[in-house]
mmCIF file of C-alpha atoms in Angstrom:
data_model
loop_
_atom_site.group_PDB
_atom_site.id
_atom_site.type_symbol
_atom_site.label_atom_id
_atom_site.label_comp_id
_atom_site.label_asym_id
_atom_site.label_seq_id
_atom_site.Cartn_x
_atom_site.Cartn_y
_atom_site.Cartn_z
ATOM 1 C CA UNK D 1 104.407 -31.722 -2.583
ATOM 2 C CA UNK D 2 104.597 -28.127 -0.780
ATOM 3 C CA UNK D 3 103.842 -26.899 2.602
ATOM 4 C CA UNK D 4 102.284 -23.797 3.710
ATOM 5 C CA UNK D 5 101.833 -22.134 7.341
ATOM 6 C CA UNK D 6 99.431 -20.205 7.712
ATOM 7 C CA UNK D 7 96.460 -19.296 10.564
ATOM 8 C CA UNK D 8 93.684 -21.455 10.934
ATOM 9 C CA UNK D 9 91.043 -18.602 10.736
ATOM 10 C CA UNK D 10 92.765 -17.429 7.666
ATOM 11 C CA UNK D 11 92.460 -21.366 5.944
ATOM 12 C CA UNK D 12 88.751 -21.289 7.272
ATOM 13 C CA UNK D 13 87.944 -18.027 6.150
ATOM 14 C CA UNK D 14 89.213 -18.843 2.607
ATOM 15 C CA UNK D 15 87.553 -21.775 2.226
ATOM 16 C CA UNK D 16 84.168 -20.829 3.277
ATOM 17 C CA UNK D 17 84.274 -17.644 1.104
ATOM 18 C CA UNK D 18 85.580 -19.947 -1.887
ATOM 19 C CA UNK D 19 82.286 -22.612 -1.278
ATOM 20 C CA UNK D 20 79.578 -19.876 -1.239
ATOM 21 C CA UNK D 21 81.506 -18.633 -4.190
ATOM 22 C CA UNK D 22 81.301 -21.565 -6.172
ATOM 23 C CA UNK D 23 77.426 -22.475 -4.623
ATOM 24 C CA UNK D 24 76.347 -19.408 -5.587
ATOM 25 C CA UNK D 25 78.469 -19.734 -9.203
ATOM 26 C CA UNK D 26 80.641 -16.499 -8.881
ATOM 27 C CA UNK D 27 83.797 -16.660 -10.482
ATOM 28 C CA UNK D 28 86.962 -15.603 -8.912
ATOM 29 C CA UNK D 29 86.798 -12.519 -11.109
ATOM 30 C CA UNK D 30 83.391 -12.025 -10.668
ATOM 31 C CA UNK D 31 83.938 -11.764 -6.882
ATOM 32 C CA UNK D 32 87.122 -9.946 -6.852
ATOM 33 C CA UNK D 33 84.685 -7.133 -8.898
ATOM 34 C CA UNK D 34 82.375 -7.284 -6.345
ATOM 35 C CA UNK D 35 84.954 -6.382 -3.845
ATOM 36 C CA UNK D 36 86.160 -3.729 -5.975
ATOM 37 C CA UNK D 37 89.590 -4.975 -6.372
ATOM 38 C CA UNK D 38 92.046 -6.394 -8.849
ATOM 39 C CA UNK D 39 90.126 -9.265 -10.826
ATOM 40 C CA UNK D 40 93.154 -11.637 -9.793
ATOM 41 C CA UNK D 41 92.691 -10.882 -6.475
ATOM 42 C CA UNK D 42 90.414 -14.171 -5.344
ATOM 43 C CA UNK D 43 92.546 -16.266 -7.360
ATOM 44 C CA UNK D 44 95.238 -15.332 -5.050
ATOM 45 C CA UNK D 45 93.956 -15.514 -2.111
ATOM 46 C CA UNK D 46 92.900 -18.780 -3.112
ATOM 47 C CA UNK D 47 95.734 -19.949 -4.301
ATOM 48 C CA UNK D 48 97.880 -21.361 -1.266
ATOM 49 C CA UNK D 49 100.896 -20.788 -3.239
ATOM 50 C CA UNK D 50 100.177 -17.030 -3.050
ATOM 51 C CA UNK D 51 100.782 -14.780 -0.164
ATOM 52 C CA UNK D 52 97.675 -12.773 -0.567
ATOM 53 C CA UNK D 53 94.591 -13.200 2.423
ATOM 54 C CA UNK D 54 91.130 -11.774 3.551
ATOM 55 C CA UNK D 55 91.973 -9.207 5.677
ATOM 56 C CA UNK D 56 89.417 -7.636 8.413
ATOM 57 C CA UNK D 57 88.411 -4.505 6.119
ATOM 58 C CA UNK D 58 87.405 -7.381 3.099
ATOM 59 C CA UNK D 59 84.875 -9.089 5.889
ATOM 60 C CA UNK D 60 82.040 -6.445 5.180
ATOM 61 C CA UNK D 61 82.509 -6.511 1.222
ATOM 62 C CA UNK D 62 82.468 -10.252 1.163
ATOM 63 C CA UNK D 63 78.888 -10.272 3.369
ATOM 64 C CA UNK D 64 78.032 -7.474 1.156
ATOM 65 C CA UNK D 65 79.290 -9.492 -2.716
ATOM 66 C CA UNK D 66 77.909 -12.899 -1.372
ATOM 67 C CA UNK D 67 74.420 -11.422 -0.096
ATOM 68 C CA UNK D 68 74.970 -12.436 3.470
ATOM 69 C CA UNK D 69 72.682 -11.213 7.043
ATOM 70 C CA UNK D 70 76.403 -10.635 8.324
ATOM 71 C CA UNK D 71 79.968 -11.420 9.046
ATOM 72 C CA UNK D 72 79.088 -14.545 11.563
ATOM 73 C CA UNK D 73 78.463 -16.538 8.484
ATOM 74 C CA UNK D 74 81.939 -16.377 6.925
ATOM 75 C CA UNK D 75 82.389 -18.446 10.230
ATOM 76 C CA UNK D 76 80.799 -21.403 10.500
ATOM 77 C CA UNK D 77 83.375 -23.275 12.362
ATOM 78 C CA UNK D 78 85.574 -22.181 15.298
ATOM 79 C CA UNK D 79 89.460 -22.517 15.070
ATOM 80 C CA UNK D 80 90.547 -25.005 17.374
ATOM 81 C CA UNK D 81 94.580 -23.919 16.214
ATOM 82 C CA UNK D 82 96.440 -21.100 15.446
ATOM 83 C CA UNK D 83 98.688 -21.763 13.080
ATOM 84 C CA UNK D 84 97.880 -24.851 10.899
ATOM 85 C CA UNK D 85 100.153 -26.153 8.160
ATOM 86 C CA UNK D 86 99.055 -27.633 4.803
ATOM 87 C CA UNK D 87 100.397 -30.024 2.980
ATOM 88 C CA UNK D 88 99.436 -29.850 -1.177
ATOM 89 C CA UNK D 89 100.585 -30.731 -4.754
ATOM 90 C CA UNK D 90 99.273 -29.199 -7.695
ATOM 91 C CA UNK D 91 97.198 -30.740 -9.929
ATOM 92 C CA UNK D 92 95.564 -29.882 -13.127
ATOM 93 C CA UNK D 93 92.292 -29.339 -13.741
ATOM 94 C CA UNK D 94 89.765 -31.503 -15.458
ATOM 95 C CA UNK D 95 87.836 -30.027 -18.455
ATOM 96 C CA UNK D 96 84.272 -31.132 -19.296
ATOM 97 C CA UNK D 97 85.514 -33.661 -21.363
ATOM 98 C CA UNK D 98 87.697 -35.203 -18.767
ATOM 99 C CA UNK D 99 91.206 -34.169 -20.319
ATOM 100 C CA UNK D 100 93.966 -32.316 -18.179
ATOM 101 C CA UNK D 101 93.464 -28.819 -18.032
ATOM 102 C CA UNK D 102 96.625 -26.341 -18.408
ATOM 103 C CA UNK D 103 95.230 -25.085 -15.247
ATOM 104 C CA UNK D 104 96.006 -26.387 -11.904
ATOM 105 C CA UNK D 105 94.457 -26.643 -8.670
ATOM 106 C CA UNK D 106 95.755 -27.668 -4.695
ATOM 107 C CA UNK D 107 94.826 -31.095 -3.742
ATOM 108 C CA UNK D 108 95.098 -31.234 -0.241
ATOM 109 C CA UNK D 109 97.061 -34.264 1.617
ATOM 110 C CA UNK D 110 97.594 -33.172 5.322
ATOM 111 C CA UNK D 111 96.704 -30.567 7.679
ATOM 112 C CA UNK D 112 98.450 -30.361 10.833
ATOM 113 C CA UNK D 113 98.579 -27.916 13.685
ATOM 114 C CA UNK D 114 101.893 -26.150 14.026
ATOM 115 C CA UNK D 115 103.540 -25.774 17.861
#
């Protein structure tokens, strides 16, 4: 298992931006585009095992890429913490045919609020 500290508004952020991403069925790439940026860039921020965030100059391009009236809907929910850390393994995907993918993906087992 690993652990990662990080701000609550960041974790909410990237996890609202990642479910209108996949409701919508943008890819990571697809997005990252969109923002005009590196197509990895998504995946990273994503990725909890990566360093790379949102930061406040990505909130208009993400309204902008995911067709939104404006920035208030990136946040749905209010940050009751600051800092928040997660607890996660890595696990590999599933393909369509139910085998283990090469790819893996954070399973979330814990989040806690950090002091």
């Amino acid at each position: 298992m690993e652990k990662k500290v990080i701000s609550e508004i960041d974790y909410l952020l990237i996890e609202e931006v990642k479910a209108l991403r996949v409701k919508m069925g943008i890819s990571k790439a697809l997005l990252s585009s969109k923002l005009k940026l590196a197509g990895s860039f998504v995946g990273k921020v994503e990725d909890l095992s990566q360093r790379d965030k949102y930061s406040i100059r990505h909130l208009p391009l993400l309204v902008k890429a995911l067709n939104l009236k404006s920035i208030g809907h990136l946040f749905p929910k209010i940050p009751s913490n600051n800092m928040i850390e997660i607890t996660y393994e890595k696990v590999p995907k599933l393909n369509k045919d139910g085998s283990e993918s090469k790819q893996f993906e954070e399973k979330i087992i814990q989040i806690v609020p950090v002091n």
